[in-house]
Amino acid sequence: MSILDSKIPQGPLAEKWTKHKSAIKVVSPANKRKLEVIVVGTGLGGASAAASLAELGYKVKAFCYQDSPRRAHSIAAQGGINAAKNYQNDNDSVFRLFYDTIKGGDYRAREANVYRLAEVSPNIIDQCVAQGVPFGREYGGLLDNRSFGGVLVSRTFYARGQTGQQLLIGAYQALNRQIAKGSVEMYNRHEMLDVVVVDGKARGIIARDLVSGKIKRFGAHAVVVATGGYGNVFFLSTNAMGSNGSAAWQCYKKGAFMSNPCFVQIHPTCIPVHGDQQSKLTLMSESLRNDGRVWVPKKKEDAVKLQKGEIGPNDIADEDRDFYLERRYPSYGNLVPRDVASRAAKERCDAGFGVNAEGKAVFLDFKYSIERLGKDVITARYGNLFQMYEKITDTDPYKEPMMIYPAIHYSMGGTWVDYNLMTTVPGLYSIGEANFSDHGANRLGASALMQGLADGYFVLPYTIGDYLADEIMTPKTDVNAPEFVEAEKAVTDRIEKLFNVKGSKPVDYFHKKLGHIMWDYVGMSRNAEGLKKAIEEIKVIREEFWKDVRIPGELDNLNPELEKAGRVADFLDIGELMARDALDRNESCGGHFREESATEEGEAKRNDEQFTYVSCWEYKGEGQEPVLHKEDLVFENVKLTQRSYK
């Protein structure tokens, strides 16, 4: 048997999930009460999974590093959530959502997983409406839809510009109900620092109480990691400051393979960097591209005047504006996928047509939609986003175009999982952005919320039973077992080693240096020479970090700098693996753009003969090179073609 058994069911694509649910094992209600499950992370994936598993009868322990589950970063999602409801009667379907997602990911995802995602998507909307999520509605009261990038239909449900917040409140309500019933033990301000494996199976975690600094052991029959992505390896990203890849990385070091780590998403509509003291970037929702038009000046001399502040955008006549997305991609226009829009913006700015002082921005203009629809309509759709933009930039987007530029946003790569969402470590599951499974090399807008809730509400509650059915005679996990003692000691030793370096430079010094290397060599455009340089430079920074990092405060107390130091130590390792993966994948696909593999028009050029696989990296120990395994991707229902959005 292959070491990578994806457990994809046989049979026609549209029947796989139904047949699989019929075939897998089920745990009786009486036996569910005997079984404990740990869920790490309380975003849309984690909160929905914890609530659903507790509702089924399992005993659940849930963990988040924030002071409340509803502060999870899912709350920051703005634009919407996709579902194949076809409410607009525009010929949408489950298959069309499946195909758009496969194509959007540049044919680097599993057909079976993506079809299941599309298949359960309508259930998510019904679930959330029942919870009271205030989705946008048309005048007659019916649910409204938007369009998002990479599709030709309107299938995105939204709650103004704060969809993630409203969906998370729904999942949070469901979670709180289970907490009140005693079915979920909630551990706020606890950070998972290791997963404990006993006899080859995940049996618990080691966590640090971030308030007291105490290291604690927690046991269970299965562990679910729902801790999001690793985008903050770039330092500047749209992720929350605390978002990190450490939980998934500890799973990797305990035997869970890491898949496609080089696949990260660059979001095309972010507020540009201003100054070198910035700590994060702000996203402007992709939904804005429904009504905003992206442009730069046609004449380079106009761009130079804009950069010098000699003229403003409204001084440039319509005929002197280059609506470059509409020009290059007439079918999709401003709603091309994120990777395409990002590279197009970079190309214009690199050619000297950028519009801010640094030449690293393009315009997103609402003048035309305000003229067509009226200011009140645009305010109703995007009012909170316009207000946020004005507060940050001191520019009124009703009167002047927004300035936007691409930024790191999402991680398509993550922990390898099979069809049941289980990693290569039995009993260890990974859901939502933490796994690799559904988006290939590029995620379509409004699909992250869809995946998180699909995994938590409608997939994991079924598939985890297949594993736990064989654990009903397993007694409660003994947290005094040697494996727990050893794991706790390893965590404590690492924290003490970090704290006792007593160097001269703060954690952010090293994080920023890493971020510059990642953006320059492992960012929007990559080549072999740069990737090799990145790997070597990261090794140098890592060595310096462990010799010269300075962590103030106390070891056994509240210490945010100590938390950051542990995460940056992991980011250094994650960054190196990303560069290795990008170097190995000598093709361009989705968000992974290798300069050596481009079409004459500068578009991504795949190499299907050599790279139609999922890269799966196995940890071999500190200082050892990881081993690459490959899961071949088989396409039986779609034809592999070079993507075109023209």
Short mmCIF file of N, CA, C and O in Angstrom, two decimals, residues 318-436:
data_model
loop_
_atom_site.label_atom_id
_atom_site.label_comp_id
_atom_site.label_asym_id
_atom_site.label_seq_id
_atom_site.Cartn_x
_atom_site.Cartn_y
_atom_site.Cartn_z
N ASP A 318 -10.74 60.15 -19.08
CA ASP A 318 -11.10 58.74 -19.29
C ASP A 318 -10.31 58.10 -20.41
O ASP A 318 -9.88 56.94 -20.30
N GLU A 319 -10.13 58.84 -21.49
CA GLU A 319 -9.44 58.26 -22.65
C GLU A 319 -7.94 58.05 -22.40
O GLU A 319 -7.27 57.34 -23.16
N ASP A 320 -7.43 58.63 -21.31
CA ASP A 320 -6.01 58.44 -20.96
C ASP A 320 -5.83 57.43 -19.83
O ASP A 320 -4.76 57.32 -19.24
N ARG A 321 -6.89 56.67 -19.54
CA ARG A 321 -6.84 55.64 -18.49
C ARG A 321 -6.77 54.26 -19.14
O ARG A 321 -7.52 53.97 -20.07
N ASP A 322 -5.88 53.43 -18.62
CA ASP A 322 -5.73 52.06 -19.12
C ASP A 322 -6.42 51.11 -18.15
O ASP A 322 -5.89 50.78 -17.09
N PHE A 323 -7.62 50.67 -18.53
CA PHE A 323 -8.34 49.67 -17.74
C PHE A 323 -7.78 48.31 -18.15
O PHE A 323 -8.38 47.57 -18.93
N TYR A 324 -6.61 48.00 -17.60
CA TYR A 324 -5.79 46.92 -18.16
C TYR A 324 -6.39 45.53 -17.98
O TYR A 324 -6.18 44.65 -18.82
N LEU A 325 -7.17 45.32 -16.93
CA LEU A 325 -7.81 44.00 -16.78
C LEU A 325 -8.91 43.82 -17.82
O LEU A 325 -9.06 42.74 -18.41
N GLU A 326 -9.67 44.88 -18.06
CA GLU A 326 -10.72 44.81 -19.09
C GLU A 326 -10.09 44.67 -20.48
O GLU A 326 -10.65 44.00 -21.36
N ARG A 327 -8.93 45.28 -20.65
CA ARG A 327 -8.24 45.19 -21.94
C ARG A 327 -7.67 43.80 -22.18
O ARG A 327 -7.81 43.23 -23.27
N ARG A 328 -7.04 43.22 -21.15
CA ARG A 328 -6.36 41.94 -21.34
C ARG A 328 -7.29 40.75 -21.21
O ARG A 328 -7.05 39.69 -21.82
N TYR A 329 -8.35 40.89 -20.41
CA TYR A 329 -9.24 39.75 -20.14
C TYR A 329 -10.70 40.17 -20.36
O TYR A 329 -11.47 40.31 -19.40
N PRO A 330 -11.11 40.38 -21.60
CA PRO A 330 -12.44 40.94 -21.86
C PRO A 330 -13.60 40.12 -21.32
O PRO A 330 -14.62 40.68 -20.91
N SER A 331 -13.47 38.79 -21.27
CA SER A 331 -14.60 37.96 -20.79
C SER A 331 -14.86 38.18 -19.30
O SER A 331 -16.01 38.27 -18.86
N TYR A 332 -13.79 38.23 -18.51
CA TYR A 332 -13.94 38.34 -17.06
C TYR A 332 -13.69 39.75 -16.55
O TYR A 332 -14.13 40.10 -15.47
N GLY A 333 -12.95 40.54 -17.31
CA GLY A 333 -12.69 41.93 -16.94
C GLY A 333 -12.05 42.05 -15.57
O GLY A 333 -11.04 41.41 -15.28
N ASN A 334 -12.64 42.88 -14.71
CA ASN A 334 -12.07 43.12 -13.39
C ASN A 334 -12.25 41.95 -12.43
O ASN A 334 -11.70 41.97 -11.33
N LEU A 335 -13.01 40.93 -12.86
CA LEU A 335 -13.26 39.78 -11.99
C LEU A 335 -12.48 38.54 -12.41
O LEU A 335 -12.98 37.42 -12.35
N VAL A 336 -11.26 38.74 -12.86
CA VAL A 336 -10.36 37.60 -13.08
C VAL A 336 -9.93 37.07 -11.71
O VAL A 336 -10.07 37.75 -10.69
N PRO A 337 -9.40 35.83 -11.63
CA PRO A 337 -8.94 35.29 -10.33
C PRO A 337 -7.83 36.14 -9.72
O PRO A 337 -7.18 36.94 -10.40
N ARG A 338 -7.60 35.92 -8.45
CA ARG A 338 -6.69 36.77 -7.69
C ARG A 338 -5.25 36.71 -8.19
O ARG A 338 -4.56 37.72 -8.23
N ASP A 339 -4.79 35.51 -8.54
CA ASP A 339 -3.40 35.41 -8.99
C ASP A 339 -3.19 36.16 -10.29
O ASP A 339 -2.17 36.82 -10.50
N VAL A 340 -4.19 36.11 -11.18
CA VAL A 340 -4.10 36.79 -12.48
C VAL A 340 -4.11 38.31 -12.27
O VAL A 340 -3.30 39.04 -12.85
N ALA A 341 -5.05 38.79 -11.44
CA ALA A 341 -5.15 40.23 -11.18
C ALA A 341 -3.89 40.75 -10.50
O ALA A 341 -3.42 41.86 -10.80
N SER A 342 -3.32 39.96 -9.59
CA SER A 342 -2.12 40.40 -8.86
C SER A 342 -0.92 40.53 -9.79
O SER A 342 -0.19 41.52 -9.75
N ARG A 343 -0.72 39.52 -10.64
CA ARG A 343 0.43 39.58 -11.56
C ARG A 343 0.26 40.73 -12.56
O ARG A 343 1.25 41.38 -12.94
N ALA A 344 -0.98 40.98 -12.97
CA ALA A 344 -1.22 42.08 -13.93
C ALA A 344 -0.89 43.42 -13.28
O ALA A 344 -0.31 44.31 -13.91
N ALA A 345 -1.25 43.59 -12.00
CA ALA A 345 -0.92 44.83 -11.29
C ALA A 345 0.60 44.99 -11.14
O ALA A 345 1.15 46.08 -11.35
N LYS A 346 1.26 43.91 -10.80
CA LYS A 346 2.72 43.95 -10.66
C LYS A 346 3.38 44.31 -12.00
O LYS A 346 4.32 45.12 -12.05
N GLU A 347 2.87 43.73 -13.09
CA GLU A 347 3.44 44.00 -14.41
C GLU A 347 3.34 45.48 -14.76
O GLU A 347 4.30 46.10 -15.24
N ARG A 348 2.18 46.09 -14.49
CA ARG A 348 1.99 47.52 -14.80
C ARG A 348 2.91 48.38 -13.93
O ARG A 348 3.50 49.35 -14.41
N CYS A 349 3.01 48.03 -12.64
CA CYS A 349 3.86 48.82 -11.75
C CYS A 349 5.34 48.65 -12.09
O CYS A 349 6.10 49.63 -12.09
N ASP A 350 5.75 47.42 -12.41
CA ASP A 350 7.14 47.19 -12.81
C ASP A 350 7.49 47.93 -14.09
O ASP A 350 8.65 48.31 -14.31
N ALA A 351 6.47 48.15 -14.93
CA ALA A 351 6.70 48.86 -16.20
C ALA A 351 6.71 50.38 -16.01
O ALA A 351 6.88 51.12 -16.98
N GLY A 352 6.49 50.83 -14.76
CA GLY A 352 6.60 52.26 -14.47
C GLY A 352 5.28 53.00 -14.41
O GLY A 352 5.26 54.23 -14.35
N PHE A 353 4.15 52.26 -14.37
CA PHE A 353 2.84 52.92 -14.39
C PHE A 353 2.17 52.95 -13.02
O PHE A 353 0.98 53.24 -12.92
N GLY A 354 2.91 52.62 -11.95
CA GLY A 354 2.35 52.68 -10.60
C GLY A 354 1.94 54.10 -10.24
O GLY A 354 2.49 55.08 -10.77
N VAL A 355 0.97 54.24 -9.31
CA VAL A 355 0.34 55.56 -9.13
C VAL A 355 0.61 56.20 -7.76
O VAL A 355 0.17 57.33 -7.53
N ASN A 356 1.30 55.51 -6.84
CA ASN A 356 1.63 56.18 -5.58
C ASN A 356 3.10 56.61 -5.60
O ASN A 356 3.81 56.39 -6.59
N ALA A 357 3.56 57.20 -4.51
CA ALA A 357 4.92 57.76 -4.48
C ALA A 357 5.98 56.70 -4.75
O ALA A 357 7.01 56.97 -5.37
N GLU A 358 5.73 55.48 -4.29
CA GLU A 358 6.69 54.39 -4.50
C GLU A 358 6.50 53.68 -5.84
O GLU A 358 7.28 52.80 -6.20
N GLY A 359 5.44 54.05 -6.56
CA GLY A 359 5.14 53.38 -7.83
C GLY A 359 4.63 51.96 -7.64
O GLY A 359 4.72 51.13 -8.55
N LYS A 360 4.06 51.67 -6.45
CA LYS A 360 3.59 50.32 -6.13
C LYS A 360 2.10 50.35 -5.79
O LYS A 360 1.67 49.90 -4.72
N ALA A 361 1.29 50.87 -6.70
CA ALA A 361 -0.16 50.89 -6.49
C ALA A 361 -0.86 51.11 -7.82
O ALA A 361 -0.28 51.68 -8.76
N VAL A 362 -2.11 50.64 -7.90
CA VAL A 362 -2.98 50.92 -9.04
C VAL A 362 -4.29 51.47 -8.48
O VAL A 362 -4.53 51.41 -7.27
N PHE A 363 -5.14 52.01 -9.34
CA PHE A 363 -6.39 52.59 -8.88
C PHE A 363 -7.54 51.59 -8.99
O PHE A 363 -7.60 50.78 -9.93
N LEU A 364 -8.46 51.66 -8.00
CA LEU A 364 -9.74 50.95 -8.05
C LEU A 364 -10.81 52.03 -7.94
O LEU A 364 -10.99 52.64 -6.90
N ASP A 365 -11.51 52.28 -9.05
CA ASP A 365 -12.30 53.49 -9.22
C ASP A 365 -13.80 53.19 -9.23
O ASP A 365 -14.26 52.33 -9.99
N PHE A 366 -14.55 53.90 -8.38
CA PHE A 366 -16.01 53.69 -8.28
C PHE A 366 -16.80 54.82 -8.94
O PHE A 366 -18.03 54.85 -8.83
N LYS A 367 -16.10 55.73 -9.62
CA LYS A 367 -16.79 56.86 -10.26
C LYS A 367 -17.89 56.38 -11.20
O LYS A 367 -19.01 56.89 -11.21
N TYR A 368 -17.57 55.35 -11.96
CA TYR A 368 -18.48 54.89 -13.02
C TYR A 368 -19.71 54.19 -12.43
O TYR A 368 -20.83 54.36 -12.92
N SER A 369 -19.53 53.42 -11.37
CA SER A 369 -20.68 52.75 -10.76
C SER A 369 -21.55 53.73 -9.98
O SER A 369 -22.78 53.57 -9.92
N ILE A 370 -20.93 54.77 -9.39
CA ILE A 370 -21.72 55.80 -8.71
C ILE A 370 -22.57 56.56 -9.72
O ILE A 370 -23.76 56.86 -9.48
N GLU A 371 -21.97 56.84 -10.89
CA GLU A 371 -22.75 57.50 -11.95
C GLU A 371 -23.88 56.62 -12.45
O GLU A 371 -24.97 57.09 -12.75
N ARG A 372 -23.63 55.30 -12.50
CA ARG A 372 -24.62 54.36 -13.05
C ARG A 372 -25.70 54.00 -12.04
O ARG A 372 -26.89 53.92 -12.39
N LEU A 373 -25.32 53.80 -10.79
CA LEU A 373 -26.25 53.28 -9.79
C LEU A 373 -26.66 54.30 -8.73
O LEU A 373 -27.69 54.14 -8.08
N GLY A 374 -25.84 55.32 -8.54
CA GLY A 374 -26.09 56.28 -7.48
C GLY A 374 -25.28 55.97 -6.24
O GLY A 374 -24.97 54.81 -5.95
N LYS A 375 -24.93 57.01 -5.50
CA LYS A 375 -24.08 56.85 -4.32
C LYS A 375 -24.75 55.99 -3.25
O LYS A 375 -24.09 55.20 -2.57
N ASP A 376 -26.07 56.11 -3.11
CA ASP A 376 -26.77 55.37 -2.05
C ASP A 376 -26.63 53.87 -2.24
O ASP A 376 -26.48 53.12 -1.26
N VAL A 377 -26.70 53.41 -3.47
CA VAL A 377 -26.58 51.97 -3.74
C VAL A 377 -25.18 51.48 -3.39
O VAL A 377 -25.01 50.43 -2.75
N ILE A 378 -24.16 52.23 -3.79
CA ILE A 378 -22.77 51.85 -3.49
C ILE A 378 -22.54 51.88 -1.98
O ILE A 378 -21.87 51.00 -1.42
N THR A 379 -23.12 52.86 -1.29
CA THR A 379 -22.99 52.94 0.17
C THR A 379 -23.62 51.73 0.83
O THR A 379 -23.07 51.15 1.77
N ALA A 380 -24.80 51.33 0.35
CA ALA A 380 -25.49 50.17 0.92
C ALA A 380 -24.66 48.90 0.74
O ALA A 380 -24.64 48.03 1.61
N ARG A 381 -23.95 48.80 -0.38
CA ARG A 381 -23.18 47.59 -0.66
C ARG A 381 -21.84 47.57 0.06
O ARG A 381 -21.40 46.53 0.54
N TYR A 382 -21.16 48.73 0.10
CA TYR A 382 -19.76 48.72 0.54
C TYR A 382 -19.45 49.79 1.58
O TYR A 382 -18.28 50.10 1.81
N GLY A 383 -20.47 50.35 2.20
CA GLY A 383 -20.26 51.51 3.07
C GLY A 383 -19.19 51.32 4.12
O GLY A 383 -18.33 52.19 4.33
N ASN A 384 -19.20 50.15 4.80
CA ASN A 384 -18.22 49.96 5.88
C ASN A 384 -16.80 49.83 5.32
O ASN A 384 -15.83 50.23 5.96
N LEU A 385 -16.67 49.29 4.10
CA LEU A 385 -15.34 49.17 3.48
C LEU A 385 -14.81 50.54 3.08
O LEU A 385 -13.63 50.84 3.26
N PHE A 386 -15.70 51.38 2.54
CA PHE A 386 -15.29 52.74 2.17
C PHE A 386 -14.87 53.52 3.41
O PHE A 386 -13.89 54.27 3.39
N GLN A 387 -15.62 53.34 4.50
CA GLN A 387 -15.29 54.03 5.75
C GLN A 387 -13.93 53.58 6.28
O GLN A 387 -13.11 54.41 6.70
N MET A 388 -13.67 52.27 6.23
CA MET A 388 -12.39 51.74 6.69
C MET A 388 -11.25 52.30 5.85
O MET A 388 -10.21 52.71 6.38
N TYR A 389 -11.45 52.33 4.54
CA TYR A 389 -10.40 52.85 3.65
C TYR A 389 -10.10 54.31 3.98
O TYR A 389 -8.93 54.71 4.06
N GLU A 390 -11.15 55.11 4.19
CA GLU A 390 -10.93 56.54 4.46
C GLU A 390 -10.22 56.74 5.80
O GLU A 390 -9.35 57.61 5.93
N LYS A 391 -10.57 55.92 6.79
CA LYS A 391 -9.91 56.06 8.10
C LYS A 391 -8.42 55.77 8.01
O LYS A 391 -7.61 56.37 8.70
N ILE A 392 -8.05 54.80 7.17
CA ILE A 392 -6.65 54.40 7.07
C ILE A 392 -5.84 55.35 6.18
O ILE A 392 -4.69 55.67 6.48
N THR A 393 -6.45 55.81 5.09
CA THR A 393 -5.69 56.58 4.09
C THR A 393 -5.99 58.06 4.07
O THR A 393 -5.29 58.83 3.41
N ASP A 394 -7.08 58.48 4.74
CA ASP A 394 -7.52 59.88 4.71
C ASP A 394 -7.90 60.33 3.29
O ASP A 394 -7.72 61.48 2.92
N THR A 395 -8.40 59.38 2.51
CA THR A 395 -8.90 59.68 1.16
C THR A 395 -10.34 59.18 1.05
O THR A 395 -10.62 58.04 1.44
N ASP A 396 -11.23 60.01 0.53
CA ASP A 396 -12.64 59.64 0.39
C ASP A 396 -12.83 58.88 -0.93
O ASP A 396 -12.75 59.47 -2.01
N PRO A 397 -13.10 57.55 -0.87
CA PRO A 397 -13.21 56.77 -2.11
C PRO A 397 -14.47 57.08 -2.92
O PRO A 397 -14.59 56.61 -4.05
N TYR A 398 -15.40 57.84 -2.33
CA TYR A 398 -16.55 58.29 -3.13
C TYR A 398 -16.12 59.39 -4.10
O TYR A 398 -16.77 59.61 -5.13
N LYS A 399 -15.03 60.08 -3.77
CA LYS A 399 -14.59 61.22 -4.58
C LYS A 399 -13.32 60.93 -5.37
O LYS A 399 -13.11 61.52 -6.43
N GLU A 400 -12.46 60.05 -4.83
CA GLU A 400 -11.22 59.68 -5.52
C GLU A 400 -11.10 58.17 -5.55
O GLU A 400 -11.60 57.49 -4.64
N PRO A 401 -10.41 57.61 -6.55
CA PRO A 401 -10.25 56.16 -6.58
C PRO A 401 -9.43 55.66 -5.39
O PRO A 401 -8.57 56.37 -4.87
N MET A 402 -9.72 54.41 -4.98
CA MET A 402 -8.86 53.76 -4.00
C MET A 402 -7.52 53.43 -4.65
O MET A 402 -7.46 53.17 -5.85
N MET A 403 -6.44 53.41 -3.86
CA MET A 403 -5.17 52.86 -4.31
C MET A 403 -5.04 51.46 -3.73
O MET A 403 -5.26 51.26 -2.52
N ILE A 404 -4.69 50.49 -4.57
CA ILE A 404 -4.56 49.10 -4.12
C ILE A 404 -3.27 48.50 -4.68
O ILE A 404 -2.72 48.97 -5.68
N TYR A 405 -2.81 47.44 -4.00
CA TYR A 405 -1.64 46.70 -4.48
C TYR A 405 -1.71 45.30 -3.88
O TYR A 405 -2.25 45.10 -2.79
N PRO A 406 -1.17 44.29 -4.57
CA PRO A 406 -1.25 42.92 -4.06
C PRO A 406 -0.50 42.73 -2.74
O PRO A 406 0.50 43.38 -2.47
N ALA A 407 -1.01 41.79 -1.93
CA ALA A 407 -0.37 41.43 -0.66
C ALA A 407 -0.68 39.98 -0.31
O ALA A 407 -1.66 39.42 -0.78
N ILE A 408 0.16 39.40 0.51
CA ILE A 408 -0.04 38.02 0.97
C ILE A 408 -1.32 37.92 1.78
O ILE A 408 -1.59 38.75 2.65
N HIS A 409 -2.11 36.86 1.49
CA HIS A 409 -3.44 36.79 2.08
C HIS A 409 -3.81 35.42 2.64
O HIS A 409 -4.35 35.32 3.72
N TYR A 410 -3.51 34.34 1.93
CA TYR A 410 -4.07 33.02 2.27
C TYR A 410 -3.06 31.94 1.90
O TYR A 410 -2.23 32.13 1.02
N SER A 411 -3.15 30.80 2.60
CA SER A 411 -2.26 29.68 2.30
C SER A 411 -3.07 28.53 1.72
O SER A 411 -3.90 27.94 2.41
N MET A 412 -2.84 28.24 0.43
CA MET A 412 -3.49 27.06 -0.15
C MET A 412 -2.80 25.79 0.32
O MET A 412 -3.43 24.74 0.44
N GLY A 413 -1.47 25.87 0.54
CA GLY A 413 -0.75 24.73 1.07
C GLY A 413 -1.10 24.51 2.53
O GLY A 413 -1.71 25.36 3.19
N GLY A 414 -0.71 23.35 3.04
CA GLY A 414 -0.99 23.04 4.44
C GLY A 414 -0.76 21.56 4.70
O GLY A 414 -0.14 20.86 3.91
N THR A 415 -1.28 21.11 5.81
CA THR A 415 -1.11 19.71 6.18
C THR A 415 -1.80 18.80 5.17
O THR A 415 -2.94 19.06 4.78
N TRP A 416 -1.11 17.73 4.75
CA TRP A 416 -1.74 16.76 3.85
C TRP A 416 -2.84 16.03 4.60
O TRP A 416 -2.68 15.63 5.75
N VAL A 417 -3.99 15.85 3.94
CA VAL A 417 -5.09 15.07 4.52
C VAL A 417 -5.66 14.16 3.44
O VAL A 417 -5.56 14.43 2.24
N ASP A 418 -6.28 13.07 3.89
CA ASP A 418 -6.97 12.19 2.96
C ASP A 418 -8.42 12.68 2.79
O ASP A 418 -8.79 13.75 3.26
N TYR A 419 -9.24 11.88 2.14
CA TYR A 419 -10.64 12.26 1.87
C TYR A 419 -11.42 12.44 3.17
O TYR A 419 -12.39 13.17 3.22
N ASN A 420 -10.96 11.78 4.24
CA ASN A 420 -11.62 11.90 5.54
C ASN A 420 -11.09 13.07 6.37
O ASN A 420 -11.51 13.25 7.51
N LEU A 421 -10.17 13.83 5.80
CA LEU A 421 -9.53 14.99 6.45
C LEU A 421 -8.54 14.57 7.54
O LEU A 421 -8.19 15.37 8.41
N MET A 422 -8.08 13.31 7.48
CA MET A 422 -7.07 12.84 8.44
C MET A 422 -5.68 12.96 7.83
O MET A 422 -5.49 12.70 6.64
N THR A 423 -4.72 13.36 8.65
CA THR A 423 -3.34 13.51 8.21
C THR A 423 -2.67 12.14 8.14
O THR A 423 -3.33 11.10 8.34
N THR A 424 -1.37 12.14 7.90
CA THR A 424 -0.63 10.87 7.88
C THR A 424 -0.40 10.32 9.29
O THR A 424 0.14 9.23 9.43
N VAL A 425 -0.80 11.07 10.31
CA VAL A 425 -0.78 10.56 11.69
C VAL A 425 -2.19 10.12 12.05
O VAL A 425 -3.10 10.96 12.10
N PRO A 426 -2.43 8.84 12.30
CA PRO A 426 -3.78 8.38 12.64
C PRO A 426 -4.35 9.15 13.83
O PRO A 426 -3.66 9.38 14.83
N GLY A 427 -5.60 9.57 13.70
CA GLY A 427 -6.26 10.30 14.78
C GLY A 427 -5.99 11.78 14.79
O GLY A 427 -6.56 12.51 15.62
N LEU A 428 -5.16 12.26 13.88
CA LEU A 428 -4.87 13.70 13.78
C LEU A 428 -5.52 14.24 12.51
O LEU A 428 -5.17 13.82 11.40
N TYR A 429 -6.47 15.16 12.68
CA TYR A 429 -7.22 15.72 11.57
C TYR A 429 -6.82 17.19 11.36
O TYR A 429 -6.40 17.87 12.29
N SER A 430 -7.00 17.65 10.14
CA SER A 430 -6.70 19.04 9.82
C SER A 430 -7.80 19.57 8.92
O SER A 430 -8.14 18.95 7.91
N ILE A 431 -8.39 20.71 9.30
CA ILE A 431 -9.53 21.24 8.54
C ILE A 431 -9.35 22.72 8.23
O ILE A 431 -8.53 23.41 8.83
N GLY A 432 -10.13 23.20 7.26
CA GLY A 432 -10.08 24.60 6.88
C GLY A 432 -8.75 24.97 6.22
O GLY A 432 -8.13 24.14 5.55
N GLU A 433 -8.31 26.19 6.45
CA GLU A 433 -7.08 26.68 5.81
C GLU A 433 -5.85 25.91 6.26
O GLU A 433 -4.83 25.89 5.56
N ALA A 434 -5.94 25.23 7.40
CA ALA A 434 -4.78 24.48 7.91
C ALA A 434 -4.41 23.31 7.01
O ALA A 434 -3.26 22.86 7.03
N ASN A 435 -5.36 22.79 6.23
CA ASN A 435 -5.01 21.68 5.33
C ASN A 435 -4.84 22.18 3.90
O ASN A 435 -5.03 23.36 3.60
N PHE A 436 -4.48 21.28 3.00
CA PHE A 436 -4.14 21.67 1.63
C PHE A 436 -5.27 21.41 0.63
O PHE A 436 -5.16 21.75 -0.54
#
